[in-house]
CSV table of C-alpha atoms in Angstrom, one decimal:
chain,number,residue,atom,x,y,z
A,228,MET,CA,0.0,0.0,0.0
A,229,ALA,CA,1.3,3.5,-0.9
A,230,ASN,CA,2.2,5.8,2.0
A,231,LEU,CA,-0.2,8.6,2.8
A,232,ARG,CA,0.9,12.2,2.1
A,233,THR,CA,0.2,15.2,4.2
A,234,PRO,CA,-1.2,18.5,2.6
A,235,LEU,CA,2.3,19.8,2.7
A,236,TYR,CA,3.9,17.0,0.7
A,237,ASP,CA,4.5,19.2,-2.4
A,238,TRP,CA,5.7,22.0,-0.2
A,239,HIS,CA,8.3,19.8,1.3
A,240,ILE,CA,9.6,18.9,-2.1
A,241,SER,CA,9.7,22.5,-3.1
A,242,GLN,CA,11.8,23.1,0.0
A,243,LYS,CA,14.2,20.3,-1.1
A,244,ALA,CA,13.4,18.0,1.9
A,245,ARG,CA,14.6,14.4,1.8
A,246,MET,CA,11.5,12.3,2.3
A,247,VAL,CA,11.3,9.0,4.1
A,248,PRO,CA,8.6,6.6,5.1
A,249,PHE,CA,7.4,7.0,8.6
A,250,GLY,CA,4.4,5.5,10.3
A,251,GLY,CA,2.7,4.9,7.0
A,252,TRP,CA,3.3,8.5,5.7
A,253,ASP,CA,5.9,10.1,3.4
A,254,MET,CA,7.6,12.7,5.7
A,255,PRO,CA,10.6,15.0,5.5
A,256,VAL,CA,13.5,13.7,7.5
A,257,GLN,CA,15.6,16.8,6.9
A,258,TYR,CA,15.9,19.9,4.7
A,259,LYS,CA,19.4,21.5,5.0
A,260,GLY,CA,20.7,19.2,7.8
A,261,VAL,CA,19.8,17.9,11.3
A,262,MET,CA,22.3,20.0,13.1
A,263,ASP,CA,21.2,23.3,11.7
A,264,GLU,CA,17.6,22.5,12.1
A,265,HIS,CA,18.1,21.3,15.7
A,266,LYS,CA,19.9,24.6,16.6
A,267,ALA,CA,17.3,26.7,14.9
A,268,VAL,CA,14.7,25.2,17.3
A,269,ARG,CA,16.9,25.7,20.4
A,270,ASN,CA,17.9,29.2,19.5
A,271,SER,CA,15.2,30.7,17.4
A,272,ALA,CA,12.1,28.9,15.8
A,273,GLY,CA,11.5,25.9,13.6
A,274,MET,CA,8.4,24.4,12.0
A,275,PHE,CA,7.5,20.7,11.8
A,276,ASP,CA,4.8,19.2,9.7
A,277,VAL,CA,3.1,17.0,12.2
A,278,SER,CA,-0.1,16.3,10.0
A,279,HIS,CA,0.8,12.7,10.1
A,280,MET,CA,-0.3,12.5,13.7
A,281,ALA,CA,-3.9,11.3,13.9
A,282,ARG,CA,-6.7,13.8,15.0
A,283,PHE,CA,-10.0,12.6,16.3
A,284,SER,CA,-12.9,14.7,17.6
A,285,PHE,CA,-15.6,13.4,19.9
A,286,GLY,CA,-19.2,14.6,20.3
A,287,GLY,CA,-22.2,13.3,22.2
A,288,PRO,CA,-23.1,13.2,25.9
A,289,ASP,CA,-21.0,10.1,26.8
A,290,ALA,CA,-17.6,11.2,25.2
A,291,LEU,CA,-16.1,11.9,28.7
A,292,ALA,CA,-17.1,8.5,29.9
A,293,LEU,CA,-15.4,6.8,27.0
A,294,ILE,CA,-12.2,8.9,27.1
A,295,ASP,CA,-11.8,8.4,30.8
A,296,GLU,CA,-12.3,4.7,30.4
A,297,ILE,CA,-9.3,4.4,27.9
A,298,PHE,CA,-7.1,7.2,29.4
A,299,THR,CA,-4.6,6.7,32.2
A,300,ASN,CA,-4.7,10.3,33.2
A,301,SER,CA,-7.8,12.1,34.4
A,302,ALA,CA,-10.0,13.5,31.6
A,303,ALA,CA,-12.8,14.4,34.0
A,304,GLY,CA,-10.5,16.7,36.0
A,305,MET,CA,-9.7,18.8,32.9
A,306,LYS,CA,-10.8,22.4,32.4
A,307,ASP,CA,-12.3,23.6,29.2
A,308,PHE,CA,-9.6,24.3,26.6
A,309,GLN,CA,-7.1,22.3,28.6
A,310,VAL,CA,-4.7,19.7,27.0
A,311,ARG,CA,-3.5,16.7,28.9
A,312,TYR,CA,-0.9,14.0,28.1
A,313,GLY,CA,-1.6,10.3,29.0
A,314,LEU,CA,-1.5,6.7,27.9
A,315,VAL,CA,-3.9,4.3,26.3
A,316,CYS,CA,-3.2,0.9,28.1
A,317,ASN,CA,-4.5,-2.5,27.4
A,318,GLU,CA,-5.8,-4.7,30.3
A,319,SER,CA,-2.4,-5.9,31.3
A,320,GLY,CA,-1.1,-2.3,31.5
A,321,GLY,CA,0.9,-2.5,28.2
A,322,MET,CA,0.9,0.9,26.3
A,323,LEU,CA,-1.2,1.0,23.1
A,324,ASP,CA,-0.2,4.5,22.6
A,325,ASP,CA,0.6,7.9,24.3
A,326,ILE,CA,-1.9,10.6,23.4
A,327,LEU,CA,-3.0,14.1,24.0
A,328,VAL,CA,-6.6,14.8,25.0
A,329,TYR,CA,-8.2,18.2,24.4
A,330,ARG,CA,-11.3,19.4,26.4
A,331,TRP,CA,-13.6,21.9,24.7
A,332,PRO,CA,-16.8,23.4,26.0
A,333,TYR,CA,-18.6,21.5,23.3
A,334,GLY,CA,-16.8,18.3,23.0
A,335,TRP,CA,-13.4,16.5,23.1
A,336,ALA,CA,-10.5,15.8,20.8
A,337,MET,CA,-7.4,13.6,20.8
A,338,VAL,CA,-4.0,13.4,19.0
A,339,VAL,CA,-2.6,10.0,18.4
A,340,ASN,CA,0.6,8.8,17.0
A,341,ALA,CA,0.6,8.3,13.1
A,342,SER,CA,1.4,4.6,13.3
A,343,ASN,CA,-1.3,3.9,15.9
A,344,ARG,CA,-4.2,5.7,14.2
A,345,ILE,CA,-6.2,2.7,13.1
A,346,LYS,CA,-5.3,0.7,16.2
A,347,ILE,CA,-6.7,3.4,18.5
A,348,LEU,CA,-9.7,4.1,16.4
A,349,ASP,CA,-10.6,0.4,16.6
A,350,TRP,CA,-9.8,0.4,20.3
A,351,LEU,CA,-12.3,3.3,20.8
A,352,ASN,CA,-15.0,1.7,18.8
A,353,ALA,CA,-14.5,-1.6,20.6
A,354,LYS,CA,-14.8,0.1,24.1
A,355,LYS,CA,-17.6,2.5,23.0
A,356,GLY,CA,-20.4,-0.2,23.8
A,357,ASP,CA,-23.8,1.5,23.7
A,358,ARG,CA,-22.5,4.9,24.8
A,359,ASN,CA,-23.9,7.9,22.9
A,360,VAL,CA,-20.6,9.1,21.4
A,361,THR,CA,-19.6,10.1,17.9
A,362,ILE,CA,-16.0,9.9,16.8
A,363,GLN,CA,-14.7,11.6,13.7
A,364,ASP,CA,-11.2,10.9,12.2
A,365,GLN,CA,-10.1,14.4,11.0
A,366,THR,CA,-6.6,13.5,10.1
A,367,LEU,CA,-6.9,13.6,6.4
A,368,ALA,CA,-8.9,16.7,6.0
A,369,THR,CA,-6.7,18.8,8.3
A,370,CYS,CA,-3.1,20.0,8.6
A,371,MET,CA,-1.1,20.4,11.8
A,372,VAL,CA,2.1,22.3,11.9
A,373,ALA,CA,4.3,22.6,15.1
A,374,VAL,CA,6.2,25.9,15.6
A,375,GLN,CA,8.9,25.3,18.3
A,376,GLY,CA,11.6,27.5,19.9
A,377,PRO,CA,12.2,30.6,22.0
A,378,LYS,CA,10.9,32.9,19.3
A,379,ALA,CA,8.0,30.8,18.1
A,380,VAL,CA,5.2,32.7,19.9
A,381,GLU,CA,6.6,36.0,19.2
A,382,LEU,CA,7.0,35.2,15.5
A,383,CYS,CA,3.4,33.8,15.2
A,384,LYS,CA,1.4,36.1,17.5
A,385,GLU,CA,-0.1,38.3,14.8
A,386,MET,CA,-1.3,35.3,12.4
A,387,PHE,CA,-4.5,34.6,14.0
A,388,ALA,CA,-7.8,36.4,14.7
A,389,ASP,CA,-7.2,36.0,18.5
A,390,PRO,CA,-4.1,36.6,20.5
A,391,ILE,CA,-2.1,33.5,21.3
A,392,GLU,CA,0.7,34.8,23.5
A,393,ASP,CA,-1.3,34.6,26.6
A,394,LEU,CA,-2.1,30.9,26.0
A,395,LYS,CA,-0.9,28.8,29.0
A,396,TYR,CA,1.3,25.8,28.6
A,397,TYR,CA,-0.8,22.9,27.6
A,398,TYR,CA,-4.0,25.0,26.8
A,399,ALA,CA,-5.5,25.5,23.4
A,400,ARG,CA,-7.6,28.0,21.6
A,401,PRO,CA,-10.1,27.9,18.7
A,402,THR,CA,-9.5,30.9,16.5
A,403,LYS,CA,-9.4,31.8,12.9
A,404,TYR,CA,-6.5,31.7,10.2
A,405,LEU,CA,-7.4,33.6,7.0
A,406,GLY,CA,-11.1,33.5,8.0
A,407,GLN,CA,-11.0,29.8,8.4
A,408,ASN,CA,-11.4,27.8,11.7
A,409,CYS,CA,-8.2,26.7,13.3
A,410,VAL,CA,-6.9,25.6,16.6
A,411,VAL,CA,-3.7,26.8,18.3
A,412,SER,CA,-2.3,24.9,21.3
A,413,ARG,CA,0.8,25.7,23.4
A,414,THR,CA,2.1,22.2,23.1
A,415,GLY,CA,5.1,20.6,21.4
A,416,TYR,CA,7.6,17.7,21.5
A,417,THR,CA,11.0,19.5,21.4
A,418,GLY,CA,11.6,20.8,25.0
A,419,GLU,CA,11.1,24.3,23.8
A,420,ASP,CA,8.2,26.8,24.1
A,421,GLY,CA,6.0,26.8,21.1
A,422,ILE,CA,2.6,26.1,19.5
A,423,GLU,CA,0.9,23.5,17.4
A,424,ILE,CA,-1.5,24.9,14.8
A,425,MET,CA,-4.3,22.9,13.2
A,426,VAL,CA,-5.9,24.2,9.9
A,427,GLY,CA,-8.0,22.9,7.2
A,428,ALA,CA,-5.9,21.1,4.5
A,429,ALA,CA,-6.7,23.9,2.0
A,430,GLN,CA,-4.8,26.5,4.2
A,431,ALA,CA,-1.8,24.3,4.7
A,432,ASN,CA,0.5,25.8,2.0
A,433,THR,CA,-0.4,29.4,2.8
A,434,LEU,CA,0.4,28.7,6.5
A,435,ALA,CA,3.8,27.1,5.7
A,436,ASP,CA,4.8,29.9,3.4
A,437,ALA,CA,3.8,32.6,6.0
A,438,LEU,CA,5.9,30.8,8.6
A,439,LEU,CA,8.8,30.6,6.2
A,440,ALA,CA,8.5,34.4,5.5
A,441,LYS,CA,8.6,35.1,9.2
A,442,GLY,CA,12.1,33.3,9.3
A,443,VAL,CA,10.8,30.0,10.9
A,444,VAL,CA,13.2,27.3,9.7
A,445,PRO,CA,11.5,24.2,8.1
A,446,CYS,CA,12.7,21.1,10.3
A,447,GLY,CA,12.3,17.5,9.6
A,448,LEU,CA,11.9,14.3,11.6
A,449,GLY,CA,15.6,13.9,12.1
A,450,CYS,CA,16.0,16.8,14.4
A,451,ARG,CA,12.6,16.2,15.9
A,452,ASP,CA,14.2,13.0,17.2
A,453,THR,CA,17.4,14.6,18.5
A,454,LEU,CA,15.2,17.3,20.2
A,455,ARG,CA,12.9,15.0,22.0
A,456,LEU,CA,15.7,12.9,23.0
A,457,GLU,CA,17.5,15.9,24.7
A,458,ALA,CA,14.2,16.6,26.4
A,459,ALA,CA,14.0,13.0,27.3
A,460,MET,CA,10.5,12.7,25.9
A,461,PRO,CA,9.6,9.0,25.2
A,462,LEU,CA,8.7,7.9,21.7
A,463,TYR,CA,6.2,5.2,20.8
A,464,GLY,CA,7.7,2.2,19.3
A,465,HIS,CA,11.0,2.9,21.2
A,466,GLU,CA,10.6,3.8,24.9
A,467,LEU,CA,6.9,3.0,24.7
A,468,ASN,CA,5.2,-0.2,23.6
A,469,GLU,CA,2.7,-2.9,24.4
A,470,THR,CA,5.1,-5.0,26.4
A,471,THR,CA,6.2,-2.3,28.8
A,472,ASP,CA,4.1,-0.2,31.2
A,473,PRO,CA,4.0,3.6,31.8
A,474,LEU,CA,5.3,3.2,35.5
A,475,SER,CA,8.5,1.6,34.1
A,476,ALA,CA,8.7,4.2,31.4
A,477,GLY,CA,8.9,7.0,34.0
A,478,LEU,CA,5.4,8.3,33.2
A,479,SER,CA,3.8,7.6,36.6
A,480,TRP,CA,2.8,11.3,36.7
A,481,ALA,CA,0.3,10.5,33.8
A,482,VAL,CA,-1.2,7.6,35.5
A,483,LYS,CA,-3.9,8.4,38.0
A,484,LEU,CA,-4.4,5.2,40.0
A,485,GLU,CA,-6.8,7.0,42.3
A,486,LYS,CA,-9.4,7.3,39.3
A,487,PRO,CA,-12.4,5.2,39.9
A,488,SER,CA,-11.4,3.0,36.9
A,489,PHE,CA,-9.6,2.8,33.6
A,490,ILE,CA,-8.4,0.0,31.4
A,491,GLY,CA,-5.2,-1.4,32.8
A,492,LYS,CA,-5.6,0.2,36.3
A,493,GLU,CA,-5.6,-3.1,38.2
A,494,ALA,CA,-2.6,-4.5,36.4
A,495,LEU,CA,-0.7,-1.1,36.9
A,496,ALA,CA,-1.6,-1.0,40.6
A,497,GLN,CA,-0.2,-4.6,41.0
A,498,LYS,CA,3.0,-3.8,39.2
A,499,LYS,CA,3.5,-0.6,41.3
A,500,ALA,CA,2.9,-2.7,44.6
A,501,ALA,CA,5.4,-5.4,43.4
A,502,GLY,CA,8.1,-2.8,42.6
A,503,LEU,CA,9.5,-2.1,39.1
A,504,PRO,CA,12.4,-4.3,38.1
A,505,ALA,CA,13.6,-2.1,35.3
A,506,VAL,CA,12.9,1.8,34.6
A,507,ARG,CA,13.8,4.2,32.0
A,508,MET,CA,17.0,6.0,32.6
A,509,GLY,CA,19.3,8.5,30.8
A,510,LEU,CA,22.9,7.6,29.9
A,511,GLU,CA,25.9,9.9,29.1
A,512,ILE,CA,28.3,7.8,27.0
A,513,GLU,CA,32.0,8.4,26.7
A,514,GLY,CA,33.4,9.6,23.4
A,515,LYS,CA,31.3,10.9,20.4
A,516,ARG,CA,30.0,7.6,19.0
A,517,ALA,CA,26.3,7.2,19.5
A,518,ALA,CA,24.7,4.3,21.1
A,519,ARG,CA,21.8,3.5,18.7
A,520,GLU,CA,18.6,1.8,19.5
A,521,GLY,CA,19.2,-2.0,20.2
A,522,CYS,CA,22.7,-1.6,21.5
A,523,PRO,CA,23.2,-4.0,24.4
A,524,VAL,CA,23.7,-2.3,27.9
A,525,LEU,CA,26.0,-4.3,30.2
A,526,ILE,CA,27.0,-4.3,33.9
A,527,ALA,CA,30.2,-6.2,34.6
A,528,GLY,CA,30.1,-7.9,31.2
A,529,LYS,CA,26.5,-9.2,31.7
A,530,GLN,CA,23.6,-7.7,29.6
A,531,VAL,CA,21.0,-5.9,31.6
A,532,GLY,CA,19.1,-4.0,29.0
A,533,VAL,CA,19.2,-2.3,25.6
A,534,ILE,CA,19.3,1.2,24.3
A,535,THR,CA,15.8,2.3,23.3
A,536,SER,CA,16.9,5.7,21.7
A,537,GLY,CA,20.4,7.2,21.3
A,538,SER,CA,22.1,9.9,19.4
A,539,PHE,CA,24.9,12.5,19.5
A,540,SER,CA,23.3,15.5,21.3
A,541,PRO,CA,23.8,18.6,19.2
A,542,THR,CA,23.1,20.9,22.1
A,543,LEU,CA,25.3,19.1,24.7
A,544,GLU,CA,27.8,17.9,22.2
A,545,LYS,CA,27.7,14.5,24.0
A,546,SER,CA,26.7,11.0,23.2
A,547,ILE,CA,23.3,10.4,25.0
A,548,ALA,CA,20.8,7.7,25.2
A,549,MET,CA,17.8,6.2,27.1
A,550,ALA,CA,17.5,2.6,28.2
A,551,MET,CA,15.4,0.5,30.5
A,552,LEU,CA,17.7,-0.6,33.2
A,553,PRO,CA,17.6,-2.2,36.7
A,554,ALA,CA,16.4,0.2,39.4
A,555,GLY,CA,19.4,1.7,41.2
A,556,THR,CA,22.0,1.4,38.3
A,557,THR,CA,24.4,4.3,38.3
A,558,SER,CA,26.9,3.2,35.8
A,559,CYS,CA,27.2,0.5,33.0
A,560,GLU,CA,28.8,-0.1,29.7
A,561,VAL,CA,27.3,0.0,26.3
A,562,ASP,CA,28.2,-2.3,23.4
A,563,ILE,CA,28.4,0.2,20.5
A,564,ARG,CA,28.8,-2.0,17.4
A,565,GLY,CA,31.5,-4.2,19.2
A,566,THR,CA,33.2,-1.5,21.2
A,567,ILE,CA,32.5,-1.7,25.0
A,568,THR,CA,32.0,1.9,26.0
A,569,PRO,CA,31.6,3.2,29.6
A,570,ALA,CA,28.4,5.2,30.4
A,571,LYS,CA,27.0,6.7,33.5
A,572,VAL,CA,23.4,7.3,34.5
A,573,VAL,CA,22.4,11.0,34.6
A,574,PRO,CA,19.0,12.6,35.7
A,575,LEU,CA,16.5,13.2,32.9
A,576,PRO,CA,15.8,15.4,30.9
A,577,PHE,CA,19.3,15.9,29.5
A,578,TYR,CA,18.4,19.4,28.3
A,579,LYS,CA,16.0,21.7,30.1
A,580,ARG,CA,15.3,25.2,28.6
A,581,ALA,CA,15.8,28.2,30.6
A,582,LYS,CA,12.5,29.8,31.7
B,368,MET,CA,40.4,17.9,-7.4
B,369,ASP,CA,39.1,17.3,-10.7
B,370,LEU,CA,36.2,15.1,-10.3
B,371,ASN,CA,36.5,13.6,-13.8
B,372,THR,CA,39.7,11.9,-12.8
B,373,LEU,CA,38.3,10.0,-10.0
B,374,HIS,CA,36.7,6.6,-9.8
B,375,TYR,CA,33.5,6.0,-7.8
B,376,ALA,CA,32.1,3.1,-5.8
B,377,LYS,CA,28.4,2.4,-5.5
B,378,SER,CA,28.8,2.8,-1.7
B,379,HIS,CA,29.8,6.4,-2.4
B,380,GLU,CA,33.6,6.3,-2.0
B,381,TRP,CA,35.9,8.0,-4.4
B,382,ALA,CA,39.3,6.9,-5.4
B,383,HIS,CA,42.1,9.0,-6.9
B,384,VAL,CA,44.9,6.8,-8.4
B,385,GLU,CA,48.3,8.1,-9.1
B,386,GLY,CA,50.7,5.3,-10.0
B,387,ASP,CA,50.2,2.7,-7.3
B,388,ILE,CA,49.0,5.1,-4.7
B,389,CYS,CA,45.2,5.5,-4.2
B,390,THR,CA,43.7,8.3,-2.1
B,391,VAL,CA,40.1,7.5,-0.8
B,392,GLY,CA,37.4,9.7,0.4
B,393,ILE,CA,33.6,9.9,0.5
B,394,THR,CA,31.7,11.8,-2.3
B,395,GLN,CA,29.6,15.0,-2.0
B,396,HIS,CA,26.6,13.0,-2.5
B,397,ALA,CA,27.3,10.9,0.5
B,398,VAL,CA,28.0,13.9,2.6
B,399,ASP,CA,24.7,15.4,1.5
B,400,LEU,CA,22.9,12.3,2.7
B,401,LEU,CA,24.8,12.0,5.9
B,402,THR,CA,25.0,15.7,6.9
B,403,ASP,CA,26.8,16.6,10.2
B,404,ILE,CA,29.5,13.9,10.4
B,405,ILE,CA,30.5,13.5,14.1
B,406,HIS,CA,32.8,10.5,14.1
B,407,LEU,CA,35.2,8.6,11.8
B,408,GLU,CA,36.7,5.3,12.5
B,409,LEU,CA,39.7,4.8,10.2
B,410,PRO,CA,42.1,1.9,9.9
B,411,LYS,CA,45.8,2.2,11.0
B,412,VAL,CA,48.7,2.5,8.9
B,413,GLY,CA,49.8,-1.0,7.7
B,414,ALA,CA,46.4,-2.4,7.7
B,415,ALA,CA,45.3,-4.4,4.7
B,416,VAL,CA,42.1,-3.3,2.9
B,417,LYS,CA,40.2,-5.4,0.4
B,418,ALA,CA,38.1,-3.9,-2.5
B,419,GLU,CA,34.4,-3.9,-1.8
B,420,THR,CA,34.8,-4.7,2.0
B,421,ARG,CA,34.6,-2.6,5.1
B,422,PHE,CA,37.6,-0.6,6.1
B,423,GLY,CA,36.0,1.8,8.7
B,424,GLU,CA,32.9,3.7,9.8
B,425,VAL,CA,31.4,7.2,9.3
B,426,GLU,CA,28.8,8.3,11.8
B,427,SER,CA,26.6,11.4,11.5
B,428,VAL,CA,24.1,12.8,14.0
B,429,LYS,CA,21.4,10.4,12.7
B,430,SER,CA,23.1,7.3,11.2
B,431,VAL,CA,26.1,5.0,11.2
B,432,ASN,CA,27.5,3.8,7.8
B,433,GLU,CA,30.3,1.5,6.8
B,434,LEU,CA,33.2,2.8,4.7
B,435,ILE,CA,34.0,0.4,1.9
B,436,ALA,CA,37.3,0.2,0.2
B,437,PRO,CA,37.2,1.0,-3.5
B,438,LEU,CA,40.4,-0.9,-4.2
B,439,SER,CA,42.6,-3.5,-2.5
B,440,GLY,CA,46.0,-2.6,-0.9
B,441,THR,CA,47.8,-1.5,2.3
B,442,VAL,CA,47.0,1.6,4.2
B,443,ILE,CA,50.1,3.9,4.0
B,444,GLU,CA,48.6,7.1,5.4
B,445,VAL,CA,45.5,8.1,7.5
B,446,ASN,CA,44.1,11.7,7.6
B,447,ASP,CA,44.3,12.1,11.3
B,448,LYS,CA,43.2,15.8,10.9
B,449,ALA,CA,39.9,14.7,9.5
B,450,ALA,CA,39.5,12.0,12.1
B,451,LYS,CA,40.0,14.8,14.8
B,452,ASP,CA,37.9,17.5,12.9
B,453,THR,CA,35.2,15.6,11.1
B,454,SER,CA,33.7,19.0,9.8
B,455,LEU,CA,36.6,18.8,7.2
B,456,VAL,CA,34.7,15.9,5.5
B,457,ASN,CA,31.5,17.9,5.5
B,458,SER,CA,33.2,21.1,4.1
B,459,ASP,CA,35.8,19.6,1.7
B,460,PRO,CA,35.1,15.9,1.1
B,461,TYR,CA,37.4,15.8,-2.1
B,462,GLY,CA,40.3,17.8,-0.5
B,463,ALA,CA,41.1,18.3,3.2
B,464,GLY,CA,38.4,15.7,4.1
B,465,TRP,CA,40.2,12.7,2.4
B,466,LEU,CA,40.3,9.6,4.5
B,467,ILE,CA,43.2,7.2,3.8
B,468,LYS,CA,45.9,6.5,1.2
B,469,ILE,CA,46.5,3.0,0.0
B,470,LYS,CA,49.4,1.4,-1.8
B,471,LEU,CA,47.6,-0.6,-4.3
B,472,ALA,CA,48.1,-4.4,-4.5
B,473,PRO,CA,49.6,-5.4,-7.9
B,474,ASP,CA,46.4,-7.2,-8.9
B,475,ALA,CA,44.1,-4.3,-7.9
B,476,ALA,CA,41.4,-4.0,-10.6
B,477,LYS,CA,39.2,-0.9,-11.1
B,478,SER,CA,36.6,-2.4,-13.4
B,479,HIS,CA,33.9,-2.4,-10.7
B,480,LEU,CA,34.2,1.3,-10.2
B,481,MET,CA,32.2,4.1,-12.1
B,482,ASP,CA,33.4,7.2,-13.9
B,483,LEU,CA,31.8,10.5,-12.9
B,484,LYS,CA,29.0,10.5,-15.6
B,485,LYS,CA,28.1,6.9,-14.6
B,486,TYR,CA,28.1,7.8,-11.0
B,487,GLU,CA,26.0,10.9,-11.4
B,488,ASP,CA,23.4,8.7,-13.2
B,489,TYR,CA,23.6,6.1,-10.4
B,490,CYS,CA,23.0,8.9,-7.7
B,491,ALA,CA,20.2,10.3,-9.7
B,492,HIS,CA,18.4,7.0,-9.8
B,493,GLU,CA,19.4,5.5,-6.4
B,494,GLY,CA,16.6,5.5,-3.8
B,495,HIS,CA,14.2,7.6,-5.9
């Protein structure tokens, strides 16, 4: 089956992006280069086409009940216009996806990973039962662009019918772009301040051109990955999957075990009570060679885990990685393609922006 | 460096042959694909290299790739400057960013390598 293309596909080609398959889509991995794009986001502002991420909207009186059942975080406790991160777990506490939930006065919305779009849609429909909920998949009809970096809000503040600079972190605002409905949220996946903009597919090119004209640098998936790694944000399929749980992945803050019920709650409560054998940790690795995903992690010559994500960090100019390791680990070695390299456990995130 | 005088491998190394000495580097096309090279692993002087087999590794921010010897022989010089400052490979892959020099084996044959025109055609069609 051919990959899907976002409304900005031709725009990426015109900007000389190198396109790669990702999560069932053809996406830009880089334009001029990972390092320059990474630094643009840390120092100024960069834009990412994140239209491949799935966007669902929910209506009907029972929408909250359905979302609260499949979401490890609290949806009931959200204020209007608030955005909240959490997991969708199966009954045994394995992670089906990590998602964002949006609460509107008139309904709900959800952003889901591209590769999990159909899985989560099927899951929602299976768990819906006889509840009065309508679910609409708006992914293909809309475009989403993330503008990230210390200058992102300043550069974008006059583009919309309503102000956006007063938006609080993890809040969203429906407004207009060129007279058409759009949503701006103060969210992102880079460790920087910034916004994510959702517009109709017909406005996608105009929006991208307008951002480019303001000096926002087009950025690909390559630097999105190095940025999120520095910020220690887990990535589905790497740190997160159906065979690990959110507590071990360091996401207990997004799991509300005090909620009356949600799918996976009992299994997660049991795991917590039993103690976690391995948890997500950050590693700083000697030398410049990067420990890539799958590299074995050793203690005294014995394998204790594998690297889940690793790269050279453009900001810190060090080799950094995340791995699931036995609780209490402080130092270890990483087998980087045959070379046993010393590493030390460091607190996460690797990079935190100055506020 | 006159690119017309070089020989090119499918794995994107170039070879410049003068008598029985061959200088090896990676092409601009390889640099464009890799971007931002952060580490080079190169053989030691005296090491034997064999055509179409691995002689080292080039690592960029996002990926690791093997370096493949275009021709067989013995390493007589290694570009330590490029190993220390990998940006030389990014900025000048045919000049200051060369990688190794080989004394060619007597039976080293170049028939598997491409000329510039063939290499450019190959790059234009590869992966697209």
